[in-house]
Amino acid sequence: MLTFIATEPVLALLATRSLNAIALGDDLARTLDAGISRTQIVVVVVVTLLAGVATGTAGPIGSVDLMVSVSSAGSSNPTSAGSPSTPSSARRAC
C-alpha cells in the first residue's frame, strides 16, 4: 500500500500535460500528441488506485462515523417522535 501512496500522485502529476491538452478538445489533443486513449486509461487506473488507497486508509473511520450519524438521526428528529412537522414558531403565530 505504501508503494501506491508514493507512486500514484507522481503518475497523476505526470498526466497533467496530457489532461490539459485533452481538456482543449480531441482535435487539438491529437495535434499536440497527447495520446488520448493512453491518457484516459492511465488516468482511470490512477484515480481508481488513489480512491482505493484513500478508502483503505480512512475506511474504518468513515464507516463508524456514518453508522453513528444515521443511527442517531432517528432519535434526534422531532418529527419521528410523533410531534407535528410545523415548527413551534409557526404554531405560535397562529
PDB file of C-alpha atoms in Angstrom:
ATOM      1  CA  MET A   1       0.000   0.000   0.000  1.00  0.00           C
ATOM      2  CA  LEU A   2       2.892   2.351   0.685  1.00  0.00           C
ATOM      3  CA  THR A   3       4.092   1.965  -2.897  1.00  0.00           C
ATOM      4  CA  PHE A   4       0.699   3.131  -4.152  1.00  0.00           C
ATOM      5  CA  ILE A   5       0.800   6.122  -1.837  1.00  0.00           C
ATOM      6  CA  ALA A   6       4.218   7.085  -3.188  1.00  0.00           C
ATOM      7  CA  THR A   7       3.793   6.348  -6.908  1.00  0.00           C
ATOM      8  CA  GLU A   8       0.190   7.260  -7.700  1.00  0.00           C
ATOM      9  CA  PRO A   9       0.468  11.020  -7.029  1.00  0.00           C
ATOM     10  CA  VAL A  10       3.599  11.099  -9.185  1.00  0.00           C
ATOM     11  CA  LEU A  11       1.755   9.385 -12.041  1.00  0.00           C
ATOM     12  CA  ALA A  12      -1.149  11.795 -11.606  1.00  0.00           C
ATOM     13  CA  LEU A  13       1.205  14.763 -11.864  1.00  0.00           C
ATOM     14  CA  LEU A  14       2.857  13.309 -14.961  1.00  0.00           C
ATOM     15  CA  ALA A  15      -0.541  13.053 -16.670  1.00  0.00           C
ATOM     16  CA  THR A  16      -1.418  16.732 -16.183  1.00  0.00           C
ATOM     17  CA  ARG A  17       0.060  17.928 -19.504  1.00  0.00           C
ATOM     18  CA  SER A  18      -1.925  15.362 -21.462  1.00  0.00           C
ATOM     19  CA  LEU A  19      -5.075  16.061 -19.454  1.00  0.00           C
ATOM     20  CA  ASN A  20      -4.765  19.770 -20.160  1.00  0.00           C
ATOM     21  CA  ALA A  21      -4.419  19.001 -23.856  1.00  0.00           C
ATOM     22  CA  ILE A  22      -7.489  16.754 -23.768  1.00  0.00           C
ATOM     23  CA  ALA A  23      -9.422  19.496 -21.987  1.00  0.00           C
ATOM     24  CA  LEU A  24      -8.851  21.703 -25.035  1.00  0.00           C
ATOM     25  CA  GLY A  25     -10.609  19.188 -27.260  1.00  0.00           C
ATOM     26  CA  ASP A  26      -9.852  15.922 -29.018  1.00  0.00           C
ATOM     27  CA  ASP A  27      -8.664  17.504 -32.263  1.00  0.00           C
ATOM     28  CA  LEU A  28      -6.201  19.811 -30.548  1.00  0.00           C
ATOM     29  CA  ALA A  29      -5.053  16.981 -28.266  1.00  0.00           C
ATOM     30  CA  ARG A  30      -4.260  14.857 -31.329  1.00  0.00           C
ATOM     31  CA  THR A  31      -2.332  17.790 -32.790  1.00  0.00           C
ATOM     32  CA  LEU A  32      -0.333  18.092 -29.568  1.00  0.00           C
ATOM     33  CA  ASP A  33       0.348  14.310 -29.499  1.00  0.00           C
ATOM     34  CA  ALA A  34      -1.386  13.877 -26.166  1.00  0.00           C
ATOM     35  CA  GLY A  35      -2.232  10.198 -26.696  1.00  0.00           C
ATOM     36  CA  ILE A  36      -5.909  10.438 -25.823  1.00  0.00           C
ATOM     37  CA  SER A  37      -6.670   6.742 -25.279  1.00  0.00           C
ATOM     38  CA  ARG A  38      -3.459   6.081 -23.367  1.00  0.00           C
ATOM     39  CA  THR A  39      -4.004   9.120 -21.136  1.00  0.00           C
ATOM     40  CA  GLN A  40      -7.603   8.159 -20.400  1.00  0.00           C
ATOM     41  CA  ILE A  41      -6.611   4.624 -19.445  1.00  0.00           C
ATOM     42  CA  VAL A  42      -3.740   5.803 -17.243  1.00  0.00           C
ATOM     43  CA  VAL A  43      -5.943   8.376 -15.513  1.00  0.00           C
ATOM     44  CA  VAL A  44      -8.726   5.851 -14.832  1.00  0.00           C
ATOM     45  CA  VAL A  45      -6.226   3.414 -13.322  1.00  0.00           C
ATOM     46  CA  VAL A  46      -4.514   6.121 -11.235  1.00  0.00           C
ATOM     47  CA  VAL A  47      -7.789   7.537  -9.920  1.00  0.00           C
ATOM     48  CA  THR A  48      -9.098   4.059  -9.099  1.00  0.00           C
ATOM     49  CA  LEU A  49      -5.940   3.167  -7.183  1.00  0.00           C
ATOM     50  CA  LEU A  50      -5.892   6.508  -5.344  1.00  0.00           C
ATOM     51  CA  ALA A  51      -9.540   6.050  -4.343  1.00  0.00           C
ATOM     52  CA  GLY A  52      -8.746   2.545  -3.136  1.00  0.00           C
ATOM     53  CA  VAL A  53      -5.817   3.748  -1.051  1.00  0.00           C
ATOM     54  CA  ALA A  54      -7.891   6.567   0.438  1.00  0.00           C
ATOM     55  CA  THR A  55     -10.743   4.204   1.251  1.00  0.00           C
ATOM     56  CA  GLY A  56      -8.371   1.637   2.701  1.00  0.00           C
ATOM     57  CA  THR A  57      -6.763   4.281   4.886  1.00  0.00           C
ATOM     58  CA  ALA A  58      -9.872   6.112   6.099  1.00  0.00           C
ATOM     59  CA  GLY A  59     -12.481   3.409   5.549  1.00  0.00           C
ATOM     60  CA  PRO A  60     -12.953   2.121   9.081  1.00  0.00           C
ATOM     61  CA  ILE A  61     -13.142   5.647  10.494  1.00  0.00           C
ATOM     62  CA  GLY A  62     -15.644   6.787   7.872  1.00  0.00           C
ATOM     63  CA  SER A  63     -17.883   3.771   8.229  1.00  0.00           C
ATOM     64  CA  VAL A  64     -18.131   4.217  12.013  1.00  0.00           C
ATOM     65  CA  ASP A  65     -18.914   7.912  11.519  1.00  0.00           C
ATOM     66  CA  LEU A  66     -21.679   7.108   9.041  1.00  0.00           C
ATOM     67  CA  MET A  67     -23.190   4.453  11.290  1.00  0.00           C
ATOM     68  CA  VAL A  68     -23.268   6.811  14.278  1.00  0.00           C
ATOM     69  CA  SER A  69     -24.810   9.689  12.324  1.00  0.00           C
ATOM     70  CA  VAL A  70     -27.503   7.506  10.738  1.00  0.00           C
ATOM     71  CA  SER A  71     -28.422   5.749  13.972  1.00  0.00           C
ATOM     72  CA  SER A  72     -28.604   8.994  15.960  1.00  0.00           C
ATOM     73  CA  ALA A  73     -30.625  10.823  13.301  1.00  0.00           C
ATOM     74  CA  GLY A  74     -33.748   8.831  14.060  1.00  0.00           C
ATOM     75  CA  SER A  75     -33.662   9.573  17.779  1.00  0.00           C
ATOM     76  CA  SER A  76     -32.998  13.309  17.479  1.00  0.00           C
ATOM     77  CA  ASN A  77     -35.523  14.063  14.736  1.00  0.00           C
ATOM     78  CA  PRO A  78     -38.595  15.742  16.279  1.00  0.00           C
ATOM     79  CA  THR A  79     -40.920  14.555  13.513  1.00  0.00           C
ATOM     80  CA  SER A  80     -40.064  10.916  14.178  1.00  0.00           C
ATOM     81  CA  ALA A  81     -41.313  11.161  17.775  1.00  0.00           C
ATOM     82  CA  GLY A  82     -44.854  11.866  16.614  1.00  0.00           C
ATOM     83  CA  SER A  83     -44.793  15.663  17.018  1.00  0.00           C
ATOM     84  CA  PRO A  84     -46.265  17.839  14.258  1.00  0.00           C
ATOM     85  CA  SER A  85     -43.965  18.789  11.433  1.00  0.00           C
ATOM     86  CA  THR A  86     -44.666  22.527  11.708  1.00  0.00           C
ATOM     87  CA  PRO A  87     -42.057  24.476  13.637  1.00  0.00           C
ATOM     88  CA  SER A  88     -43.008  25.895  17.019  1.00  0.00           C
ATOM     89  CA  SER A  89     -42.627  29.489  15.772  1.00  0.00           C
ATOM     90  CA  ALA A  90     -45.282  28.854  13.105  1.00  0.00           C
ATOM     91  CA  ARG A  91     -47.673  27.408  15.704  1.00  0.00           C
ATOM     92  CA  ARG A  92     -47.243  30.483  17.935  1.00  0.00           C
ATOM     93  CA  ALA A  93     -48.015  32.839  15.043  1.00  0.00           C
ATOM     94  CA  CYS A  94     -51.492  31.330  14.573  1.00  0.00           C
TER      95      CYS A  94
END
